[in-house]
């Protein structure tokens, strides 16, 4: 049994995937029309010889020059089956996302093979629904390319989406773009925001699986400036909410949203605070931009355990209600949230200071994405920090902050614009650290 979170978090580690160990060859675009359009652009294929049927060549003849491109996006890297239709003039014509939450509740975590079966069952219907929602009647004429998540993620799950995407591209004879899931999160605000952020910009990607501070300087050029050394922040919110037995809200957002609601009812009558992680010089210089949430989560757990032993009557009274309300559980929830949010805000502050004064790079804005970015307290604190540097915080709408195929389709569009197309024999990459992605992919330009 794995948790999807831990597997995907591991995929950002330092292990080199065997796929990336293979030599990447570069070829000059063979189509004269596109060679003109993308002068000097090189694109990679696998190390087998490219041919007229491997998808690499087909790409260039098919992209329209007289109207916006329409791209079908597919995302199946974890436990959401998502399909979208997005245009190069930044319209999300359809976004269909089917969650597997209920199914995985039964097993207490994600079993990758079971998740893959669920993807394979949900995907055809999601594709059909997305095409219908977008009003696409003739798929062959109206879809210009297929973009699909190539990694990182759970191998069996990635395989379902990638195989579907490759087969669709081959059937339609359209270009295929394999997308790095984290690049897609980082590029989302360029699809969603009224004033799309120009490079370079900083992102905080904070969800149940990721806690990253990223500097994005261009396509494929994303640098991790800080990351969690243990639990993702969303994972910590989820575990603390479970420790406090906070029921999920009918309005969604899972355990993290429930915790935020309870924290909003805190009065401070039950006086408790938790130390902000890695503060007071306890952080090693090498980790000064990194984060940690496991110790904080454990402090809350120990505190609750101690209270239950010391004063079982008080705990029993606190447990009498299941609605968000004031009392011990609300005060503990707020103390945890304060420490977690302060930690994230501190790290953003350090990262901004370093980026500007050490790297001499002035970001155009700060982007907050991932499920945890829905937290209003966090948004306000990030806003305060960014304001010190004269920057604004951009937050994509919630359904595009969390895992979705619109971000995959959009990243496909950005990559197509740069002439980056993949062969139909493309393989998935479950472990795909962003620094390796950057190194390999920038070599394609
Ligand atoms: O990006 P996301 O929807 O999914 C993945 O992790 O893949 O993020 C979900 C995470 C969960 O840990 C959830 O508890 C957290 O985001 N979350 C929140 C809030 N809403 C969702 N955490 C804190 N405050 C919230 N309002
Ligand atoms: Zn994600």
Coordinates of C-alpha atoms and ligand atoms in Angstrom, one line a residue:
X1 CA 0.0 0.0 0.0
X2 CA 1.3 3.4 -0.9
X3 CA 0.0 6.8 -0.4
X4 CA -0.1 8.7 -3.6
X5 CA 1.2 11.7 -1.8
X6 CA 4.4 10.0 -0.7
X7 CA 5.0 8.4 -4.0
X8 CA 4.6 11.6 -5.9
X9 CA 6.6 13.5 -3.4
X10 CA 9.4 11.0 -3.9
X11 CA 9.2 11.6 -7.6
X12 CA 10.7 15.0 -7.0
X13 CA 13.8 13.4 -5.4
X14 CA 17.2 13.2 -6.9
X15 CA 17.0 9.7 -8.6
X16 CA 17.5 9.9 -12.3
X17 CA 14.7 8.1 -14.2
X18 CA 16.0 5.5 -16.6
X19 CA 14.0 7.3 -19.3
X20 CA 16.1 10.4 -18.9
X21 CA 19.3 8.4 -18.9
X22 CA 18.7 7.7 -22.6
X23 CA 20.4 10.0 -25.0
X24 CA 18.2 12.8 -26.4
X25 CA 18.9 13.6 -30.0
X26 CA 18.0 16.8 -31.6
X27 CA 16.7 17.1 -35.2
X28 CA 16.1 20.0 -37.4
X29 CA 12.4 20.5 -38.2
X30 CA 11.9 18.9 -41.6
X31 CA 8.8 20.9 -42.6
X32 CA 9.9 24.0 -44.5
X33 CA 6.8 26.0 -43.5
X34 CA 7.3 25.4 -39.8
X35 CA 11.0 25.8 -40.0
X36 CA 10.3 29.3 -41.0
X37 CA 7.7 29.7 -38.2
X38 CA 10.0 28.4 -35.5
X39 CA 13.3 29.4 -36.8
X40 CA 16.2 27.8 -35.0
X41 CA 13.9 25.7 -32.9
X42 CA 15.1 22.1 -32.3
X43 CA 13.0 19.4 -30.9
X44 CA 13.9 16.0 -29.4
X45 CA 12.8 12.6 -30.3
X46 CA 13.8 9.4 -28.5
X47 CA 17.0 7.9 -29.8
X48 CA 15.2 5.8 -32.5
X49 CA 15.2 7.3 -35.9
X50 CA 12.4 9.7 -36.6
X51 CA 10.1 8.8 -39.4
X52 CA 7.0 10.3 -41.1
X53 CA 4.8 8.1 -38.9
X54 CA 6.2 8.7 -35.4
X55 CA 4.3 11.9 -34.8
X56 CA 7.3 14.2 -34.8
X57 CA 6.9 15.3 -38.4
X58 CA 3.1 15.1 -38.5
X59 CA 3.0 17.9 -35.9
X60 CA 4.2 20.7 -38.0
X61 CA 2.0 20.3 -41.0
X62 CA -1.1 20.4 -38.8
X63 CA -0.9 23.5 -36.7
X64 CA -3.2 26.2 -38.1
X65 CA -1.8 29.6 -38.7
X66 CA -5.0 31.5 -39.3
X67 CA -6.9 30.8 -36.1
X68 CA -6.2 30.0 -32.4
X69 CA -5.2 26.4 -31.7
X70 CA -7.5 24.0 -29.8
X71 CA -5.8 21.5 -27.6
X72 CA -7.3 18.4 -25.9
X73 CA -5.6 17.9 -22.5
X74 CA -5.5 14.7 -20.4
X75 CA -4.4 14.4 -16.8
X76 CA -4.3 11.1 -14.9
X77 CA -1.1 11.3 -12.8
X78 CA -2.7 10.7 -9.4
X79 CA -6.4 10.2 -8.4
X80 CA -8.2 12.7 -10.6
X81 CA -9.3 11.8 -14.1
X82 CA -9.4 15.1 -16.0
X83 CA -9.9 16.1 -19.6
X84 CA -10.0 19.7 -21.0
X85 CA -10.4 21.5 -24.2
X86 CA -8.4 24.8 -24.2
X87 CA -7.6 27.3 -26.9
X88 CA -4.4 29.3 -27.5
X89 CA -6.4 32.5 -27.0
X90 CA -6.8 31.4 -23.3
X91 CA -10.3 30.0 -23.3
X92 CA -11.2 26.9 -21.3
X93 CA -13.9 25.5 -23.5
X94 CA -14.4 22.4 -21.3
X95 CA -13.0 20.9 -18.1
X96 CA -14.3 17.6 -16.9
X97 CA -12.7 16.2 -13.7
X98 CA -13.8 13.0 -12.0
X99 CA -12.4 12.4 -8.5
X100 CA -11.7 9.0 -7.0
X101 CA -11.9 10.2 -3.4
X102 CA -14.8 7.9 -2.4
X103 CA -13.2 4.8 -3.8
X104 CA -9.9 5.4 -2.0
X105 CA -11.6 6.2 1.3
X106 CA -12.5 2.5 1.5
X107 CA -8.8 1.4 1.2
X108 CA -7.5 4.2 3.4
X109 CA -5.1 5.4 0.7
X110 CA -4.5 5.1 -3.0
X111 CA -3.6 1.7 -4.4
X112 CA -2.0 2.6 -7.8
X113 CA -3.3 -0.3 -9.7
X114 CA -6.9 0.3 -8.5
X115 CA -6.5 4.0 -9.3
X116 CA -5.3 3.1 -12.8
X117 CA -8.4 0.9 -13.3
X118 CA -10.6 3.7 -12.2
X119 CA -8.9 6.1 -14.6
X120 CA -9.3 3.6 -17.5
X121 CA -13.0 3.3 -16.6
X122 CA -13.6 7.1 -16.3
X123 CA -11.4 8.4 -19.1
X124 CA -13.5 7.6 -22.2
X125 CA -16.6 9.2 -20.7
X126 CA -14.7 12.2 -19.6
X127 CA -13.2 12.7 -23.1
X128 CA -16.6 12.4 -24.7
X129 CA -18.1 14.8 -22.2
X130 CA -15.3 17.3 -22.6
X131 CA -15.7 17.3 -26.4
X132 CA -19.5 17.7 -26.1
X133 CA -19.2 20.5 -23.6
X134 CA -16.8 22.3 -25.9
X135 CA -19.3 21.9 -28.7
X136 CA -16.8 20.0 -30.9
X137 CA -18.6 18.2 -33.6
X138 CA -15.7 17.1 -35.8
X139 CA -12.8 16.2 -33.6
X140 CA -10.5 15.6 -36.5
X141 CA -11.0 19.2 -37.8
X142 CA -11.4 21.0 -34.6
X143 CA -8.7 19.5 -32.3
X144 CA -5.3 20.7 -33.3
X145 CA -3.1 18.8 -30.8
X146 CA -3.2 16.4 -27.8
X147 CA -1.4 17.3 -24.6
X148 CA -1.0 14.7 -21.8
X149 CA 0.7 14.4 -18.5
X150 CA 3.9 12.5 -18.9
X151 CA 5.0 12.7 -15.3
X152 CA 5.7 12.8 -12.4
X153 CA 3.0 10.6 -10.9
X154 CA 1.9 7.1 -10.2
X155 CA 3.2 4.9 -13.1
X156 CA 0.1 2.8 -13.7
X157 CA -2.1 6.0 -13.7
X158 CA 0.2 7.9 -16.0
X159 CA 0.1 5.0 -18.4
X160 CA -3.7 5.2 -18.8
X161 CA -3.7 8.9 -19.8
X162 CA -0.6 8.7 -21.9
X163 CA -1.7 5.7 -23.8
X164 CA -5.1 7.3 -24.5
X165 CA -3.4 10.6 -25.5
X166 CA -0.9 8.9 -27.8
X167 CA -3.6 6.8 -29.5
X168 CA -5.9 9.8 -30.0
X169 CA -3.0 11.8 -31.5
X170 CA -2.2 8.9 -33.8
X171 CA -5.9 8.4 -34.8
X172 CA -6.4 12.1 -35.5
X173 CA -2.9 12.5 -37.0
X174 CA -2.2 15.4 -34.7
X175 CA 0.9 16.5 -32.7
X176 CA 1.4 15.1 -29.2
X177 CA 2.9 17.0 -26.3
X178 CA 4.0 15.3 -23.1
X179 CA 3.7 17.6 -20.2
X180 CA 5.5 17.8 -16.8
X181 CA 2.8 18.0 -14.2
X182 CA 4.6 20.6 -12.1
X183 CA 5.4 22.8 -15.0
X184 CA 1.7 22.8 -15.8
X185 CA 0.9 24.0 -12.2
X186 CA 3.5 26.7 -12.5
X187 CA 2.2 27.9 -15.9
X188 CA -1.6 27.9 -14.9
X189 CA -1.7 31.7 -14.1
X190 CA -0.7 32.5 -17.6
X191 CA -4.0 30.8 -18.7
X192 CA -6.2 32.1 -15.9
X193 CA -5.2 35.5 -14.8
X194 CA -6.5 38.7 -16.3
X195 CA -2.9 40.0 -16.5
X196 CA -1.0 36.8 -17.3
X197 CA 2.3 36.8 -15.4
X198 CA 5.4 37.4 -17.5
X199 CA 8.5 35.5 -16.7
X200 CA 10.3 35.6 -14.3
X201 CA 7.8 34.9 -11.5
X202 CA 7.8 33.1 -8.2
X203 CA 5.2 30.4 -7.3
X204 CA 4.2 28.8 -4.1
X205 CA 2.7 25.4 -5.0
X206 CA 1.1 24.1 -1.9
X207 CA -1.2 21.1 -1.9
X208 CA -1.6 17.6 -0.4
X209 CA 1.4 16.4 -2.4
X210 CA 3.6 19.5 -3.1
X211 CA 5.1 22.3 -1.1
X212 CA 7.4 24.1 -3.5
X213 CA 8.8 27.6 -3.9
X214 CA 9.6 27.9 -7.6
X215 CA 11.3 30.5 -9.7
X216 CA 9.9 30.3 -13.3
X217 CA 12.2 32.1 -15.8
X218 CA 10.7 30.7 -19.0
X219 CA 9.3 27.5 -20.5
X220 CA 11.1 24.5 -19.0
X221 CA 13.1 26.9 -16.9
X222 CA 11.8 26.3 -13.4
X223 CA 14.1 26.2 -10.4
X224 CA 13.1 24.9 -7.0
X225 CA 14.2 27.4 -4.5
X226 CA 12.6 25.8 -1.5
X227 CA 10.7 22.6 -0.8
X228 CA 9.5 20.6 2.2
X229 CA 11.9 18.2 3.8
X230 CA 9.1 16.0 5.0
X231 CA 5.3 16.3 4.8
X232 CA 3.6 18.5 2.3
X233 CA 1.7 21.4 4.0
X234 CA -1.7 20.1 2.8
X235 CA -0.8 16.6 4.2
X236 CA -0.1 18.3 7.6
X237 CA -3.4 20.2 7.5
X238 CA -5.2 16.9 6.7
X239 CA -3.5 14.9 9.5
X240 CA -4.1 17.6 12.1
X241 CA -7.7 17.8 11.1
X242 CA -7.9 14.1 11.6
X243 CA -6.3 14.3 15.0
X244 CA -8.9 16.9 16.0
X245 CA -11.7 14.8 14.4
X246 CA -12.9 17.7 12.3
X247 CA -15.6 16.6 9.8
X248 CA -15.3 17.7 6.2
X249 CA -17.5 20.5 5.1
X250 CA -20.3 20.0 2.5
X251 CA -18.8 22.8 0.5
X252 CA -15.6 20.8 -0.3
X253 CA -11.9 21.5 0.2
X254 CA -11.4 18.4 2.3
X255 CA -9.9 18.4 5.7
X256 CA -7.8 21.5 5.2
X257 CA -10.9 23.6 4.5
X258 CA -12.6 22.2 7.6
X259 CA -9.6 23.1 9.7
X260 CA -9.6 26.7 8.4
X261 CA -13.3 27.0 9.3
X262 CA -12.8 25.7 12.8
X263 CA -9.7 28.0 13.3
X264 CA -11.9 30.9 12.3
X265 CA -14.0 30.2 15.4
X266 CA -11.1 30.3 17.8
X267 CA -11.3 32.6 20.8
X268 CA -7.9 31.9 22.4
X269 CA -9.6 30.9 25.7
X270 CA -7.7 27.6 25.5
X271 CA -4.2 29.1 25.4
X272 CA -2.0 27.1 23.1
X273 CA 0.7 27.8 20.7
X274 CA 3.0 25.6 18.5
X275 CA 6.5 26.6 17.6
X276 CA 7.0 27.8 14.0
X277 CA 9.1 25.1 12.3
X278 CA 12.9 25.7 11.6
X279 CA 13.0 29.0 13.4
X280 CA 15.4 30.5 16.0
X281 CA 18.6 29.4 14.2
X282 CA 17.7 25.8 14.3
X283 CA 17.6 25.6 10.5
X284 CA 20.9 24.7 8.8
X285 CA 22.2 27.3 6.3
X286 CA 21.7 24.7 3.5
X287 CA 18.0 24.5 4.4
X288 CA 17.2 28.1 5.0
X289 CA 14.8 28.2 2.1
X290 CA 13.3 24.7 2.8
X291 CA 10.3 23.8 4.9
X292 CA 9.2 21.2 7.3
X293 CA 5.7 20.3 8.6
X294 CA 6.2 16.9 10.2
X295 CA 7.4 18.2 13.5
X296 CA 4.6 20.7 13.8
X297 CA 2.0 18.0 13.0
X298 CA 3.6 15.7 15.7
X299 CA 3.5 18.6 18.2
X300 CA -0.3 18.9 17.7
X301 CA -0.7 15.2 17.9
X302 CA 1.3 15.0 21.2
X303 CA -0.6 18.0 22.6
X304 CA -4.0 16.4 21.9
X305 CA -2.8 13.0 23.3
X306 CA -1.6 14.7 26.5
X307 CA -4.9 16.6 26.9
X308 CA -6.9 13.4 26.4
X309 CA -4.9 11.7 29.2
X310 CA -4.7 14.7 31.5
X311 CA -8.3 15.9 31.2
X312 CA -10.5 13.4 29.4
X313 CA -13.7 15.2 30.5
X314 CA -12.5 18.5 28.8
X315 CA -11.7 16.5 25.6
X316 CA -15.1 14.7 25.7
X317 CA -16.9 18.1 26.1
X318 CA -14.9 19.5 23.2
X319 CA -15.9 16.6 21.1
X320 CA -19.6 17.1 21.7
X321 CA -20.1 19.1 18.5
X322 CA -19.5 18.3 14.9
X323 CA -20.2 21.8 13.6
X324 CA -17.3 24.3 13.4
X325 CA -17.5 26.2 16.7
X326 CA -15.4 27.8 19.4
X327 CA -13.6 25.7 22.0
X328 CA -10.5 23.6 22.5
X329 CA -10.5 22.1 19.0
X330 CA -10.9 25.6 17.3
X331 CA -8.1 27.0 19.4
X332 CA -5.8 24.1 18.6
X333 CA -6.7 24.4 14.9
X334 CA -5.8 28.1 14.9
X335 CA -2.6 27.6 16.7
X336 CA -1.5 25.0 14.1
X337 CA -2.7 27.1 11.2
X338 CA -0.8 30.2 12.6
X339 CA 2.5 28.2 12.8
X340 CA 2.1 26.6 9.4
X341 CA 1.1 29.9 7.6
X342 CA 3.9 31.8 9.4
X343 CA 6.4 29.2 8.2
X344 CA 5.3 29.5 4.6
X345 CA 5.2 33.3 4.8
X346 CA 8.7 33.4 6.3
X347 CA 10.0 31.2 3.5
X348 CA 8.4 33.3 0.9
X349 CA 10.1 36.4 2.5
X350 CA 13.5 34.7 2.4
X351 CA 13.1 33.5 -1.1
X352 CA 12.0 36.9 -2.4
X353 CA 14.9 38.6 -0.6
X354 CA 17.4 36.1 -2.1
X355 CA 15.9 36.2 -5.6
X356 CA 16.1 40.0 -5.7
X357 CA 19.4 40.7 -3.9
X358 CA 21.5 37.6 -4.5
X359 CA 20.2 36.3 -7.9
X360 CA 19.5 39.9 -9.0
X361 CA 16.2 38.7 -10.5
X362 CA 13.1 40.8 -10.1
X363 CA 10.0 38.6 -10.2
X364 CA 6.9 40.1 -11.9
X365 CA 4.6 38.7 -9.2
X366 CA 4.0 35.8 -6.8
X367 CA 1.7 33.0 -7.7
X368 CA 0.0 30.9 -5.1
X369 CA -1.5 27.6 -6.3
X370 CA -2.5 24.1 -5.0
X371 CA -5.4 23.3 -2.7
X372 CA -3.9 25.0 0.3
X373 CA -3.8 28.3 -1.6
X374 CA -7.6 28.4 -1.0
X375 CA -6.8 29.3 2.6
X376 CA -7.7 32.9 3.2
X377 CA -5.4 33.4 6.1
X378 CA -2.4 32.1 4.0
X379 CA -3.4 34.3 1.1
X380 CA -3.5 37.4 3.3
X381 CA -0.1 36.6 4.9
X382 CA 1.5 36.0 1.4
X383 CA 0.0 39.2 0.2
X384 CA 1.6 41.1 3.1
X385 CA 5.0 39.6 2.3
X386 CA 4.7 40.2 -1.4
X387 CA 3.6 43.8 -0.8
X388 CA 6.9 44.5 1.0
X389 CA 8.6 43.9 -2.3
X390 CA 6.0 45.8 -4.3
X391 CA 4.5 42.6 -5.8
X392 CA 1.0 41.3 -6.0
X393 CA -0.1 37.7 -5.3
X394 CA -2.0 35.9 -8.1
X395 CA -4.2 33.0 -7.3
X396 CA -5.8 30.9 -10.1
X397 CA -9.5 29.9 -9.5
X398 CA -9.8 26.8 -7.2
X399 CA -10.7 24.3 -9.9
X400 CA -7.6 25.3 -11.8
X401 CA -5.4 25.5 -8.7
X402 CA -5.8 21.8 -8.0
X403 CA -5.0 18.9 -10.4
X404 CA -6.8 19.5 -13.7
X405 CA -6.4 18.9 -17.4
X406 CA -6.8 22.6 -18.4
X407 CA -3.3 23.3 -17.1
X408 CA -2.0 20.3 -19.1
X409 CA -3.7 21.5 -22.3
X410 CA -2.4 25.1 -21.7
X411 CA 1.2 23.9 -21.1
X412 CA 0.8 21.9 -24.4
X413 CA -0.1 25.2 -26.1
X414 CA 2.9 27.0 -24.6
X415 CA 5.2 24.1 -25.7
X416 CA 3.7 24.0 -29.2
X417 CA 4.4 27.7 -29.6
X418 CA 8.0 26.9 -28.9
X419 CA 8.0 24.1 -31.4
X420 CA 8.2 21.4 -28.8
X421 CA 6.4 18.3 -30.0
X422 CA 6.9 14.7 -28.8
X423 CA 6.9 11.5 -30.8
X424 CA 4.0 9.1 -30.4
X425 CA 6.3 6.5 -28.8
X426 CA 6.7 8.8 -25.8
X427 CA 7.0 6.9 -22.5
X428 CA 5.9 8.1 -19.1
X429 CA 8.3 9.4 -16.4
X430 CA 7.0 8.6 -12.9
X431 CA 10.1 10.2 -11.2
X432 CA 10.9 13.4 -12.9
X433 CA 12.6 16.0 -10.7
X434 CA 12.1 19.5 -12.0
X435 CA 15.8 20.3 -12.0
X436 CA 16.4 17.3 -14.4
X437 CA 13.5 18.4 -16.5
X438 CA 15.0 21.9 -16.8
X439 CA 18.4 20.5 -17.7
X440 CA 17.1 18.2 -20.4
X441 CA 14.3 20.2 -21.8
X442 CA 16.2 23.5 -22.1
X443 CA 18.6 21.6 -24.3
X444 CA 15.8 21.3 -26.8
X445 CA 15.7 25.0 -27.5
Ligands
LIG1 O1 -4.2 20.5 -4.9 P1 -5.1 19.7 -4.1 O2 -6.6 19.8 -4.4 O3 -4.8 18.1 -4.4 C1 -3.7 17.5 -4.3 O4 -3.0 17.5 -3.2 O5 -3.3 16.8 -5.2 O6 -4.8 19.9 -2.6 C2 -5.5 19.3 -1.6 C3 -5.0 19.8 -0.3 C4 -5.5 18.9 0.8 O7 -4.5 18.6 1.7 C5 -6.5 19.9 1.5 O8 -6.7 19.6 2.8 C6 -5.8 21.2 1.3 O9 -5.3 21.1 -0.1 N1 -6.8 22.3 1.4 C7 -6.6 23.3 2.3 C8 -7.7 24.2 2.1 N2 -8.5 23.7 1.1 C9 -7.9 22.6 0.7 N3 -5.7 23.5 3.2 C10 -5.8 24.6 4.0 N4 -6.8 25.5 3.9 C11 -7.8 25.3 3.0 N5 -8.8 26.2 2.9
LIG2 ZN1 -0.6 18.5 -8.7

